[in-house]
Every structure is written in C-alpha cells, then in structure tokens.
Coordinates of C-alpha atoms in Angstrom, one line a residue:
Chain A
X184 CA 198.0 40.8 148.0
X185 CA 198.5 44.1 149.5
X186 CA 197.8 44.5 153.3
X187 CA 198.0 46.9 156.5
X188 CA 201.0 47.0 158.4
X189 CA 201.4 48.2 161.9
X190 CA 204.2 48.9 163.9
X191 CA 205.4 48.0 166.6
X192 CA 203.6 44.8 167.2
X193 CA 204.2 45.1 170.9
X194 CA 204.8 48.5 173.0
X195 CA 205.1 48.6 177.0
X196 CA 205.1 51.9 178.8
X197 CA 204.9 53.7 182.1
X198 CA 201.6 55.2 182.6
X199 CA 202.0 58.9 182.0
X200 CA 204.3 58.3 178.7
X201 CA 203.1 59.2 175.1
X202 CA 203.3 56.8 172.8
X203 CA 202.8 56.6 169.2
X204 CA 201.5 53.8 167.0
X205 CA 202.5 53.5 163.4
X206 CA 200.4 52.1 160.4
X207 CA 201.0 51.8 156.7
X208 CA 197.3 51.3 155.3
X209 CA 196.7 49.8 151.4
X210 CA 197.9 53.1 149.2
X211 CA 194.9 53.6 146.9
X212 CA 192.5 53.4 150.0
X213 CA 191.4 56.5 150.8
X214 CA 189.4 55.8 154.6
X215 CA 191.5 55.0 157.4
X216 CA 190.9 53.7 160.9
X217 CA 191.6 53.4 164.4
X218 CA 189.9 50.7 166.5
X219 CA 190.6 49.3 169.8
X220 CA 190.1 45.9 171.5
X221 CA 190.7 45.2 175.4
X222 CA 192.0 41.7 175.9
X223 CA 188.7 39.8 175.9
X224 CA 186.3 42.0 174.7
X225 CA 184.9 43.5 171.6
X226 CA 186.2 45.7 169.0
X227 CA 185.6 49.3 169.7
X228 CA 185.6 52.3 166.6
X229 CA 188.3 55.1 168.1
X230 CA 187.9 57.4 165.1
X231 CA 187.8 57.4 161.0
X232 CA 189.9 59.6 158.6
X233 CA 189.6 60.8 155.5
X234 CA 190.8 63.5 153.1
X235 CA 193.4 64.1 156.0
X236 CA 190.4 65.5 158.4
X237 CA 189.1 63.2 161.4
X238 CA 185.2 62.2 159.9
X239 CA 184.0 60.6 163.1
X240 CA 185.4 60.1 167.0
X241 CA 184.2 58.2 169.2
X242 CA 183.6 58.9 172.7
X243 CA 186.8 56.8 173.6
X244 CA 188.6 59.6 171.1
X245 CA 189.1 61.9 173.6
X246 CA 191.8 64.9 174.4
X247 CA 194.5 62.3 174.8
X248 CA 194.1 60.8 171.1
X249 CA 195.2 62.3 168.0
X250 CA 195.5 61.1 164.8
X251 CA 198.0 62.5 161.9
X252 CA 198.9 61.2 158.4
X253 CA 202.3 63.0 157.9
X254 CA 203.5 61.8 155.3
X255 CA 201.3 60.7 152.3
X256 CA 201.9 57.0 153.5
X257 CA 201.7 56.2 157.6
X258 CA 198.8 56.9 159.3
X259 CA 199.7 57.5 163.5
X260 CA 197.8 57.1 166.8
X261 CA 199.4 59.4 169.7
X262 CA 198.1 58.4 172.9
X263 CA 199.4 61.8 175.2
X264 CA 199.4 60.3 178.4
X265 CA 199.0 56.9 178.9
X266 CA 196.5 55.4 181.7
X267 CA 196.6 51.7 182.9
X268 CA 193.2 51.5 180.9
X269 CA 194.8 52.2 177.3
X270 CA 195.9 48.8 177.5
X271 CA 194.8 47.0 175.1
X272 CA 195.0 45.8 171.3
X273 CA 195.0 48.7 168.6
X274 CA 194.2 47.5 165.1
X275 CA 194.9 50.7 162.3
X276 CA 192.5 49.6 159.4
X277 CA 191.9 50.9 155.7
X278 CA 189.0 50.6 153.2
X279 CA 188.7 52.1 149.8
X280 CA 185.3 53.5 149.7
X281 CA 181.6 53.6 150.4
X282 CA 180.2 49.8 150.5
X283 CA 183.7 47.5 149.9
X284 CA 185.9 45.9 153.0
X285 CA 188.2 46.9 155.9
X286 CA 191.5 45.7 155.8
X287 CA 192.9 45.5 159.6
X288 CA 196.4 45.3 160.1
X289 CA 197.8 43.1 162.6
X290 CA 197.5 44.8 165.2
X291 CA 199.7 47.0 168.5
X292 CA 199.8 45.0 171.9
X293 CA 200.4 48.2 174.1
X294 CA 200.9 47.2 177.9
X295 CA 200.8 50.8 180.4
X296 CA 202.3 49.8 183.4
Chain B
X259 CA 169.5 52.6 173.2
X260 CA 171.9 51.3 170.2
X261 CA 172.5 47.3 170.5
X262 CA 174.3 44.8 168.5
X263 CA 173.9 41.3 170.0
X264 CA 175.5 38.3 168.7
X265 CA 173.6 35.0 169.8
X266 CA 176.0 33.4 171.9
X267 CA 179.6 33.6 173.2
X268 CA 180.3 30.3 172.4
X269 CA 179.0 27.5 169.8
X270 CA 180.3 24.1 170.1
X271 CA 179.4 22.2 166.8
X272 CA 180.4 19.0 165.5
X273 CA 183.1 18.9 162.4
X274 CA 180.8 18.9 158.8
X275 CA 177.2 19.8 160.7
X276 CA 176.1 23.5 159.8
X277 CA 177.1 26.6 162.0
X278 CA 174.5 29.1 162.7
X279 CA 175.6 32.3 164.0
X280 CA 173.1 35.2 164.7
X281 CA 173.4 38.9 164.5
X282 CA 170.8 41.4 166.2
X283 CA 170.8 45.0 166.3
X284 CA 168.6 47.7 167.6
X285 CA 167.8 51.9 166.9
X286 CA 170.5 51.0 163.8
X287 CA 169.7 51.5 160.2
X288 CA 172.7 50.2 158.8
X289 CA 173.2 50.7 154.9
X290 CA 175.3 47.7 155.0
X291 CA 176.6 44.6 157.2
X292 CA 179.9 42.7 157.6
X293 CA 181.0 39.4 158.8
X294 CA 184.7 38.7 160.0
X295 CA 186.5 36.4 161.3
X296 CA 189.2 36.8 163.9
X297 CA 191.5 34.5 165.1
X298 CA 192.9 35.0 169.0
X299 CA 195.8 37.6 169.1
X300 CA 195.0 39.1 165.3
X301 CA 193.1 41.7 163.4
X302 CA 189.8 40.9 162.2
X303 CA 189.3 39.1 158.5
X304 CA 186.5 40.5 155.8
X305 CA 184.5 37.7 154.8
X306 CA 181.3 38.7 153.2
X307 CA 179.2 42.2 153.2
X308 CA 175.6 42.4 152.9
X309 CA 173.6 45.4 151.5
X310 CA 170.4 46.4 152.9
X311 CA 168.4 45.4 149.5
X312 CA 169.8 41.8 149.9
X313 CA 168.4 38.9 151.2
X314 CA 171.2 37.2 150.9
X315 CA 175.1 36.4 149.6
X316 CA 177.1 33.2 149.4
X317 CA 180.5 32.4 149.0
X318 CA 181.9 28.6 148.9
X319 CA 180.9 27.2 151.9
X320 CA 179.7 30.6 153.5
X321 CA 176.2 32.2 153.4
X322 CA 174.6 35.1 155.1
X323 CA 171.3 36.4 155.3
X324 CA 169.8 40.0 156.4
X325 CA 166.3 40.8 157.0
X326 CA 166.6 44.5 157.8
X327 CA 162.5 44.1 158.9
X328 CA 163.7 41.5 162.1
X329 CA 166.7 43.9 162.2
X330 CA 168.8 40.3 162.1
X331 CA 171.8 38.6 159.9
X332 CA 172.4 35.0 160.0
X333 CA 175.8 33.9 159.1
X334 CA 176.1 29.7 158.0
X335 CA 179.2 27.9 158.0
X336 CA 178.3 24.1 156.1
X337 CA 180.6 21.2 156.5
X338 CA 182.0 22.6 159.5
X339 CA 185.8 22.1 159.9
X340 CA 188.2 22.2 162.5
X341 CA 190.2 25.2 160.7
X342 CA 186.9 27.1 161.0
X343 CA 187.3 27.7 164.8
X344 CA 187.7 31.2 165.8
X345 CA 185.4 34.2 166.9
X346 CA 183.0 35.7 164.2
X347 CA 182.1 39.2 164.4
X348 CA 179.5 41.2 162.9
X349 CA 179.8 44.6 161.7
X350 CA 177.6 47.6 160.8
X351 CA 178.2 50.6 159.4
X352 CA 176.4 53.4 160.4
X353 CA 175.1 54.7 157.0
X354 CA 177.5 57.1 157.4
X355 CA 179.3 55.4 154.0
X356 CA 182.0 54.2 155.5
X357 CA 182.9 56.3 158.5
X358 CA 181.9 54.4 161.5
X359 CA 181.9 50.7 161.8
X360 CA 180.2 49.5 164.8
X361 CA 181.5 45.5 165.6
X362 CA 179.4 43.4 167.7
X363 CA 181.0 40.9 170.3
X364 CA 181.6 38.5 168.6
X365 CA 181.0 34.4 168.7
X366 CA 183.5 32.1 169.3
X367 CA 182.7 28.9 167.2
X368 CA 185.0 25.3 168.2
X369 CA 184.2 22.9 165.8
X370 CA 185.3 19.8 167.2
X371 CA 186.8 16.8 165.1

C-alpha cells in the first residue's frame, strides 16, 4: 500500500537554526499538508497545498514557515529560525481530493534547544 | 467562537463491552467528518468519513453517526479489544473541500483485558 514518508524522523537544533523537514506524499495525490502536534496536545493544521500554491495557512503559518515542492515529488517545511516553542511533532500528510482520506506520514520529532 | 470537543480525555472500558466516543463542534458547518486513530509517538490513522447527508457508516466492528442538527458524531467501537487502545480523534473539514482539516483533541480509549 502506498504511504507518506517523512524525513528525518528525529531533528535537534539550536534555537535560532533553520531547519528543513522533508516529505514524500502518495504520487497521484494532488493536496498536501503540514500539521503540527506539541507533545501532549492536539493536532494543529499549519497550512495546505495544492497546484504548487499555499490554499490555506494557519495562524501558526507565520513569516518563519514556508513551504516548497521542488521537485515534482518532496514536499518541505522550512522553519527560518527556530524558537524553543517549534518543538514539537510535525506530521506532512496527503489526500487525493475533495471528500476521500489523509494519509499522515510518520511523523518529525524536532527538539530546539 | 469555533469549538470541537471530544467527550472525554480518557475512557476506561472493559475488553468486548461497547466504546462510545463523542464528537461536538460549534460555528462549524463541516461538509464532511473524519475519525482516526493514533497511536502514541505516530501519525494519525483514517478510519471512517462521514458526509453531512449521512446518518451513518459502518465498517466491521466500527460505526459512526452524524447528526449535523445536534452538531455531534458518535463514534462505537463493539467487542472492545485490548489492541483497540489508543487516542481517537475527530476531524472536520472546513467545507473548504479539502483544504483545512480542523482535529479535535482527541480521546484516549484503554480497554482493559
């Protein structure tokens, strides 16, 4: 069964870094998301993508986030300049259209020290 | 305000009895909602989607219910096992077809042997 893959599964950084998260989402899907989770809590919407535009952000999406498909395959999550409060789980998910399932990937631990 | 509430944290049930789980939203008119199942330290799980013309949708031991008039979905586990313990979440999507999911906080369900 194809699936969502997500590299790397953990990432630890200095506060102040960039850092980059890598996703492969299912290749005929055409939606792709970013979604957050701090350890203990629930799973927050970052922002949606589709036809290689951003459709919706949300208010977590700010200045600091950007999202880029570069290649026809990986979808990426650039955090600029990490704060102590980016920690937390980031799931990349994909979804083929209007009305059928997400598929989440495994998921990035990202620590910011 | 927007709310999605989920009925408890925690449910404690008893291996083969019936798990109930609730799902409540407010100032949502969701085209569509989504039940998942995550286990600790993974990505959430598609298990069934409900559209807002059905009452409701059943699959093996699953059903789920959605009466978009309480503004509630009721999600049933029958014969309980222990492999059914983890956190269920509910999901909307905004009408928006696809573009932002809004996850509620989840319940943690322990069915005990």
């Amino acid at each position: 069964e194809p699936e969502v893959t997500q590299t790397p599964s953990h990432q630890v950084t200095q506060m102040g870094q960039e850092v980059i998260l890598r996703c492969v989402p299912i290749s005929n899907h055409l939606y792709f998301y970013w979604y957050r989770q701090i350890l203990g809590q629930k799973v927050e919407f970052l922002v949606s993508f589709y036809n290689n535009e951003i459709s919706e952000k949300s208010e977590i999406f700010d200045d600091q986030f950007s999202v880029e498909r570069p290649d026809g395959s990986n979808f990426t999550l650039k955090i600029r300049s990490t704060k102590l409060e980016d920690s937390a789980m980031y799931f990349c998910a994909s979804f083929r259209g209007a009305q059928e399932t997400q598929y989440f990937g495994p998921g990035t631990r990202l620590l910011v020290l | 305000s927007q709310k999605i509430e989920q009925n408890s944290e925690a449910l404690n049930i008893q291996e083969g009895k019936t798990a109930t789980l609730t799902c409540n939203y407010t100032n949502y008119s969701p085209a569509y909602l989504q039940w998942y199942r995550q286990d600790p330290g993974r990505g959430p799980v598609f298990l069934l989607l409900i559209r807002e013309n059905e009452k409701e949708k059943r699959k093996e031991r699953l059903k789920v219910t959605f009466d978009t008039t309480l503004k509630q979905s009721l999600f049933h586990i029958t014969a309980s096992q222990p492999a059914d313990s983890a956190t269920y979440l509910c999901a909307l999507d905004l009408g928006n077809y696809g573009q932002n999911f809004v996850f509620g906080p989840g319940t943690r369900l322990s069915v005990l042997p």
